Amino acid sequence: MRPAARRPPKRKANPLHARGITEVDRKDVTLLRTFVSDRGKVRARRVTGLTPQQQRRVAVAIRNAREMALLSHPHAGRG
């Protein structure tokens, strides 16, 4: 008997393409929060469904927003 063939997982929908966004703005906090976990970490590309270029732009925008104190930094949690 042959083992069951595995299908590749379905690709996640790209949230930036769905909203028609071409340029990520560091001041758009509501958009950036969708790419940050509840603990304050940037979500992985396989979770967000972004392209590699978009993921880099989002990560840079999140860093800039944190520098401008629009987003909080992740907590270390050591205690």
The first five atom37 places (N, CA, C, CB, O) and aatype in JSON, in Angstrom:
{
  "aatype": [12, 1, 14, 0, 0, 1, 1, 14, 14, 11, 1, 11, 0, 2, 14, 10, 8, 0, 1, 7, 9, 16, 6, 19, 3, 1, 11, 3, 19, 16, 10, 10, 1, 16, 13, 19, 15, 3, 1, 7, 11, 19, 1, 0, 1, 1, 19, 16, 7, 10, 16, 14, 5, 5, 5, 1, 1, 19, 0, 19, 0, 9, 1, 2, 0, 1, 6, 12, 0, 10, 10, 15, 8, 14, 8, 0, 7, 1, 7],
  "atom_mask": [
    [1, 1, 1, 1, 1],
    [1, 1, 1, 1, 1],
    [1, 1, 1, 1, 1],
    [1, 1, 1, 1, 1],
    [1, 1, 1, 1, 1],
    [1, 1, 1, 1, 1],
    [1, 1, 1, 1, 1],
    [1, 1, 1, 1, 1],
    [1, 1, 1, 1, 1],
    [1, 1, 1, 1, 1],
    [1, 1, 1, 1, 1],
    [1, 1, 1, 1, 1],
    [1, 1, 1, 1, 1],
    [1, 1, 1, 1, 1],
    [1, 1, 1, 1, 1],
    [1, 1, 1, 1, 1],
    [1, 1, 1, 1, 1],
    [1, 1, 1, 1, 1],
    [1, 1, 1, 1, 1],
    [1, 1, 1, 0, 1],
    [1, 1, 1, 1, 1],
    [1, 1, 1, 1, 1],
    [1, 1, 1, 1, 1],
    [1, 1, 1, 1, 1],
    [1, 1, 1, 1, 1],
    [1, 1, 1, 1, 1],
    [1, 1, 1, 1, 1],
    [1, 1, 1, 1, 1],
    [1, 1, 1, 1, 1],
    [1, 1, 1, 1, 1],
    [1, 1, 1, 1, 1],
    [1, 1, 1, 1, 1],
    [1, 1, 1, 1, 1],
    [1, 1, 1, 1, 1],
    [1, 1, 1, 1, 1],
    [1, 1, 1, 1, 1],
    [1, 1, 1, 1, 1],
    [1, 1, 1, 1, 1],
    [1, 1, 1, 1, 1],
    [1, 1, 1, 0, 1],
    [1, 1, 1, 1, 1],
    [1, 1, 1, 1, 1],
    [1, 1, 1, 1, 1],
    [1, 1, 1, 1, 1],
    [1, 1, 1, 1, 1],
    [1, 1, 1, 1, 1],
    [1, 1, 1, 1, 1],
    [1, 1, 1, 1, 1],
    [1, 1, 1, 0, 1],
    [1, 1, 1, 1, 1],
    [1, 1, 1, 1, 1],
    [1, 1, 1, 1, 1],
    [1, 1, 1, 1, 1],
    [1, 1, 1, 1, 1],
    [1, 1, 1, 1, 1],
    [1, 1, 1, 1, 1],
    [1, 1, 1, 1, 1],
    [1, 1, 1, 1, 1],
    [1, 1, 1, 1, 1],
    [1, 1, 1, 1, 1],
    [1, 1, 1, 1, 1],
    [1, 1, 1, 1, 1],
    [1, 1, 1, 1, 1],
    [1, 1, 1, 1, 1],
    [1, 1, 1, 1, 1],
    [1, 1, 1, 1, 1],
    [1, 1, 1, 1, 1],
    [1, 1, 1, 1, 1],
    [1, 1, 1, 1, 1],
    [1, 1, 1, 1, 1],
    [1, 1, 1, 1, 1],
    [1, 1, 1, 1, 1],
    [1, 1, 1, 1, 1],
    [1, 1, 1, 1, 1],
    [1, 1, 1, 1, 1],
    [1, 1, 1, 1, 1],
    [1, 1, 1, 0, 1],
    [1, 1, 1, 1, 1],
    [1, 1, 1, 0, 1]
  ],
  "atom_positions": [
    [[0.83, -1.19, 0.0], [0.0, 0.0, 0.0], [0.87, 1.24, 0.0], [-0.94, 0.01, 1.21], [1.92, 1.29, 0.64]],
    [[0.4, 2.25, -0.74], [1.11, 3.53, -0.77], [0.69, 4.4, 0.39], [0.87, 4.26, -2.1], [-0.48, 4.42, 0.76]],
    [[1.64, 5.13, 0.98], [1.23, 6.06, 2.04], [0.41, 7.2, 1.43], [2.47, 6.63, 2.79], [0.56, 7.54, 0.26]],
    [[-0.44, 7.76, 2.24], [-1.3, 8.85, 1.77], [-0.45, 10.05, 1.36], [-2.31, 9.26, 2.87], [0.48, 10.44, 2.07]],
    [[-0.78, 10.61, 0.21], [-0.04, 11.77, -0.28], [-0.41, 13.0, 0.54], [-0.33, 12.02, -1.78], [-1.58, 13.24, 0.82]],
    [[0.6, 13.76, 0.92], [0.37, 14.97, 1.7], [0.22, 16.16, 0.76], [1.51, 15.22, 2.71], [1.04, 16.36, -0.13]],
    [[-0.82, 16.92, 0.98], [-1.0, 18.14, 0.21], [-0.31, 19.28, 0.95], [-2.51, 18.45, -0.03], [-0.32, 19.32, 2.18]],
    [[0.28, 20.2, 0.2], [0.89, 21.35, 0.89], [-0.2, 22.19, 1.53], [1.72, 22.2, -0.1], [-1.31, 22.27, 1.01]],
    [[0.1, 22.82, 2.67], [-0.92, 23.62, 3.34], [-1.34, 24.81, 2.48], [-0.41, 24.11, 4.7], [-0.56, 25.34, 1.69]],
    [[-2.59, 25.22, 2.65], [-3.13, 26.34, 1.88], [-2.44, 27.63, 2.29], [-4.66, 26.46, 2.08], [-2.22, 27.88, 3.48]],
    [[-2.08, 28.45, 1.29], [-1.4, 29.72, 1.57], [-2.33, 30.67, 2.31], [-0.91, 30.36, 0.27], [-3.52, 30.75, 2.01]],
    [[-1.77, 31.39, 3.27], [-2.56, 32.39, 3.98], [-2.8, 33.58, 3.07], [-1.85, 32.84, 5.28], [-1.98, 33.89, 2.21]],
    [[-3.93, 34.22, 3.25], [-4.24, 35.41, 2.46], [-3.35, 36.56, 2.95], [-5.75, 35.78, 2.58], [-3.18, 36.75, 4.15]],
    [[-2.81, 37.33, 2.02], [-1.94, 38.44, 2.35], [-2.81, 39.61, 2.83], [-1.06, 38.85, 1.12], [-3.6, 40.14, 2.05]],
    [[-2.66, 40.03, 4.1], [-3.53, 41.09, 4.62], [-3.28, 42.45, 3.97], [-3.34, 41.21, 6.1], [-4.2, 43.27, 3.9]],
    [[-2.07, 42.71, 3.51], [-1.81, 44.0, 2.86], [-2.45, 44.05, 1.48], [-0.29, 44.26, 2.76], [-3.0, 45.08, 1.09]],
    [[-2.38, 42.95, 0.73], [-3.03, 42.9, -0.58], [-4.55, 42.99, -0.43], [-2.64, 41.61, -1.33], [-5.22, 43.63, -1.25]],
    [[-5.08, 42.35, 0.62], [-6.53, 42.36, 0.82], [-7.04, 43.77, 1.1], [-6.9, 41.42, 1.98], [-8.15, 44.12, 0.69]],
    [[-6.24, 44.58, 1.79], [-6.65, 45.95, 2.1], [-6.2, 46.95, 1.05], [-6.09, 46.36, 3.45], [-6.54, 48.13, 1.12]],
    [[-5.44, 46.49, 0.08], [-4.98, 47.38, -0.98], [-3.88, 48.33, -0.53], [0.0, 0.0, 0.0], [-3.77, 49.44, -1.05]],
    [[-3.06, 47.91, 0.43], [-1.99, 48.75, 0.97], [-0.7, 48.43, 0.24], [-1.83, 48.54, 2.51], [-0.29, 47.27, 0.18]],
    [[-0.06, 49.45, -0.3], [1.22, 49.24, -0.98], [2.39, 49.7, -0.12], [1.23, 49.99, -2.32], [3.46, 49.11, -0.19]],
    [[2.2, 50.73, 0.68], [3.27, 51.28, 1.52], [2.83, 51.22, 2.98], [3.61, 52.75, 1.1], [1.74, 51.68, 3.32]],
    [[3.68, 50.66, 3.85], [3.38, 50.54, 5.27], [3.8, 51.83, 5.97], [4.09, 49.3, 5.9], [4.95, 52.26, 5.85]],
    [[2.86, 52.44, 6.69], [3.12, 53.7, 7.38], [3.41, 53.4, 8.85], [1.92, 54.7, 7.24], [2.65, 52.67, 9.49]],
    [[4.48, 53.94, 9.37], [4.85, 53.67, 10.77], [3.89, 54.32, 11.75], [6.25, 54.16, 11.03], [3.88, 53.97, 12.93]],
    [[3.07, 55.27, 11.28], [2.11, 55.93, 12.17], [0.74, 55.26, 12.17], [1.95, 57.37, 11.77], [-0.14, 55.66, 12.94]],
    [[0.55, 54.25, 11.33], [-0.71, 53.51, 11.29], [-0.65, 52.39, 12.32], [-0.98, 52.93, 9.86], [-0.35, 51.24, 12.01]],
    [[-0.94, 52.76, 13.57], [-0.76, 51.84, 14.69], [-1.75, 50.69, 14.62], [-0.91, 52.58, 16.02], [-1.41, 49.57, 15.0]],
    [[-2.98, 50.92, 14.16], [-3.96, 49.85, 14.11], [-3.53, 48.75, 13.14], [-5.33, 50.41, 13.71], [-3.75, 47.57, 13.41]],
    [[-2.93, 49.13, 12.03], [-2.42, 48.13, 11.09], [-1.23, 47.39, 11.68], [-2.02, 48.79, 9.75], [-1.15, 46.17, 11.59]],
    [[-0.3, 48.11, 12.29], [0.91, 47.48, 12.83], [0.58, 46.53, 13.98], [1.89, 48.55, 13.31], [1.27, 45.53, 14.16]],
    [[-0.46, 46.83, 14.75], [-0.82, 45.96, 15.88], [-1.28, 44.59, 15.42], [-1.9, 46.6, 16.72], [-1.22, 43.62, 16.18]],
    [[-1.76, 44.5, 14.16], [-2.17, 43.18, 13.66], [-0.97, 42.27, 13.44], [-2.96, 43.34, 12.36], [-1.13, 41.05, 13.36]],
    [[0.22, 42.84, 13.33], [1.44, 42.05, 13.09], [2.26, 41.87, 14.36], [2.28, 42.71, 12.03], [3.38, 41.37, 14.29]],
    [[1.73, 42.28, 15.51], [2.43, 42.16, 16.79], [1.62, 41.24, 17.68], [2.66, 43.56, 17.46], [0.4, 41.39, 17.77]],
    [[2.27, 40.3, 18.36], [1.57, 39.39, 19.25], [1.14, 40.11, 20.52], [2.46, 38.18, 19.6], [1.51, 41.27, 20.75]],
    [[0.35, 39.43, 21.35], [-0.11, 40.04, 22.59], [1.04, 40.26, 23.57], [-1.18, 39.16, 23.24], [0.92, 41.06, 24.5]],
    [[2.15, 39.57, 23.36], [3.33, 39.78, 24.21], [4.27, 40.85, 23.65], [4.09, 38.47, 24.37], [5.29, 41.17, 24.26]],
    [[3.92, 41.4, 22.49], [4.7, 42.49, 21.93], [5.74, 42.08, 20.92], [0.0, 0.0, 0.0], [6.54, 42.92, 20.49]],
    [[5.75, 40.82, 20.51], [6.74, 40.36, 19.54], [6.17, 40.43, 18.13], [7.2, 38.92, 19.86], [4.96, 40.3, 17.94]],
    [[7.03, 40.63, 17.16], [6.61, 40.67, 15.76], [6.27, 39.25, 15.32], [7.72, 41.3, 14.85], [7.07, 38.33, 15.5]],
    [[5.1, 39.09, 14.75], [4.66, 37.76, 14.3], [5.49, 37.3, 13.1], [3.16, 37.77, 13.94], [5.95, 38.12, 12.3]],
    [[5.68, 36.0, 13.0], [6.48, 35.42, 11.92], [5.75, 35.55, 10.59], [6.79, 33.94, 12.22], [4.53, 35.69, 10.54]],
    [[6.51, 35.49, 9.53], [5.95, 35.63, 8.18], [4.99, 34.5, 7.85], [7.07, 35.69, 7.15], [4.0, 34.71, 7.16]],
    [[5.28, 33.3, 8.33], [4.38, 32.17, 8.06], [3.05, 32.34, 8.76], [5.03, 30.86, 8.49], [2.05, 31.76, 8.34]],
    [[3.01, 33.14, 9.83], [1.77, 33.42, 10.54], [1.01, 34.57, 9.88], [2.06, 33.75, 12.02], [-0.21, 34.51, 9.74]],
    [[1.74, 35.61, 9.46], [1.09, 36.79, 8.91], [0.68, 36.61, 7.46], [1.99, 37.98, 9.03], [-0.31, 37.21, 7.03]],
    [[1.41, 35.81, 6.68], [1.09, 35.61, 5.28], [1.66, 36.68, 4.38], [0.0, 0.0, 0.0], [1.22, 36.82, 3.24]],
    [[2.64, 37.44, 4.85], [3.26, 38.49, 4.05], [4.37, 37.93, 3.18], [3.81, 39.6, 4.96], [4.86, 36.83, 3.4]],
    [[4.75, 38.72, 2.17], [5.92, 38.37, 1.37], [7.17, 38.76, 2.16], [5.89, 39.09, -0.03], [7.06, 39.54, 3.11]],
    [[8.33, 38.25, 1.81], [9.54, 38.61, 2.56], [9.81, 40.12, 2.57], [10.74, 37.89, 1.97], [10.21, 40.68, 3.59]],
    [[9.59, 40.78, 1.43], [9.83, 42.23, 1.37], [8.84, 42.97, 2.28], [9.7, 42.74, -0.08], [9.23, 43.91, 2.98]],
    [[7.59, 42.57, 2.26], [6.59, 43.21, 3.1], [6.88, 42.97, 4.57], [5.19, 42.7, 2.75], [6.68, 43.86, 5.4]],
    [[7.34, 41.77, 4.91], [7.64, 41.46, 6.3], [8.77, 42.35, 6.81], [8.03, 39.97, 6.45], [8.72, 42.83, 7.95]],
    [[9.79, 42.58, 5.97], [10.88, 43.47, 6.38], [10.37, 44.89, 6.57], [12.0, 43.45, 5.35], [10.75, 45.55, 7.54]],
    [[9.53, 45.36, 5.66], [8.98, 46.72, 5.78], [8.12, 46.87, 7.02], [8.17, 47.08, 4.53], [8.17, 47.9, 7.7]],
    [[7.33, 45.86, 7.32], [6.5, 45.9, 8.52], [7.37, 45.89, 9.77], [5.51, 44.7, 8.55], [7.1, 46.63, 10.71]],
    [[8.42, 45.07, 9.79], [9.31, 45.02, 10.95], [10.0, 46.36, 11.18], [10.35, 43.91, 10.77], [10.14, 46.8, 12.32]],
    [[10.43, 47.0, 10.1], [11.07, 48.32, 10.22], [10.06, 49.35, 10.71], [11.68, 48.76, 8.86], [10.39, 50.19, 11.55]],
    [[8.84, 49.28, 10.2], [7.8, 50.23, 10.63], [7.46, 50.02, 12.1], [6.53, 50.06, 9.77], [7.2, 51.0, 12.81]],
    [[7.46, 48.78, 12.57], [7.19, 48.51, 13.98], [8.33, 49.06, 14.83], [7.02, 46.99, 14.23], [8.08, 49.65, 15.89]],
    [[9.58, 48.88, 14.38], [10.72, 49.44, 15.13], [10.63, 50.95, 15.21], [12.04, 49.03, 14.47], [10.87, 51.53, 16.27]],
    [[10.28, 51.59, 14.1], [10.17, 53.05, 14.11], [9.01, 53.5, 15.0], [9.97, 53.57, 12.68], [9.13, 54.5, 15.71]],
    [[7.9, 52.79, 14.97], [6.76, 53.14, 15.82], [7.11, 52.97, 17.29], [5.54, 52.28, 15.46], [6.66, 53.76, 18.13]],
    [[7.9, 51.97, 17.62], [8.33, 51.8, 19.01], [9.27, 52.93, 19.43], [9.03, 50.45, 19.19], [9.22, 53.4, 20.57]],
    [[10.11, 53.35, 18.51], [11.03, 54.45, 18.81], [10.26, 55.74, 19.06], [12.03, 54.65, 17.65], [10.67, 56.56, 19.88]],
    [[9.15, 55.93, 18.34], [8.32, 57.13, 18.52], [7.31, 56.95, 19.65], [7.59, 57.46, 17.21], [6.47, 57.82, 19.86]],
    [[7.37, 55.83, 20.37], [6.5, 55.51, 21.51], [5.04, 55.35, 21.1], [6.62, 56.59, 22.57], [4.14, 55.63, 21.9]],
    [[4.8, 54.91, 19.86], [3.43, 54.62, 19.43], [3.06, 53.17, 19.75], [3.28, 54.89, 17.93], [1.89, 52.85, 19.95]],
    [[4.06, 52.29, 19.79], [3.88, 50.89, 20.17], [4.79, 50.59, 21.35], [4.17, 49.93, 18.98], [5.84, 51.21, 21.51]],
    [[4.37, 49.63, 22.17], [5.2, 49.28, 23.32], [6.24, 48.24, 22.92], [4.33, 48.76, 24.48], [6.07, 47.5, 21.94]],
    [[7.32, 48.19, 23.68], [8.37, 47.19, 23.47], [7.95, 45.89, 24.15], [9.75, 47.69, 24.03], [7.18, 45.92, 25.1]],
    [[8.45, 44.75, 23.66], [8.13, 43.49, 24.33], [8.79, 43.45, 25.71], [8.59, 42.28, 23.48], [9.89, 43.97, 25.9]],
    [[8.1, 42.83, 26.66], [8.63, 42.74, 28.01], [9.52, 41.53, 28.13], [7.51, 42.68, 29.05], [9.26, 40.49, 27.53]],
    [[10.6, 41.67, 28.91], [11.54, 40.57, 29.08], [10.91, 39.45, 29.9], [12.82, 41.07, 29.75], [11.14, 38.27, 29.6]],
    [[10.13, 39.78, 30.92], [9.43, 38.76, 31.69], [10.29, 38.0, 32.67], [0.0, 0.0, 0.0], [9.89, 36.95, 33.17]],
    [[11.47, 38.51, 32.94], [12.36, 37.84, 33.91], [12.01, 38.36, 35.29], [13.88, 38.08, 33.57], [11.91, 39.57, 35.52]],
    [[11.84, 37.46, 36.17], [11.43, 37.99, 37.41], [11.77, 37.35, 38.64], [0.0, 0.0, 0.0], [11.4, 37.83, 39.71]]
  ]
}
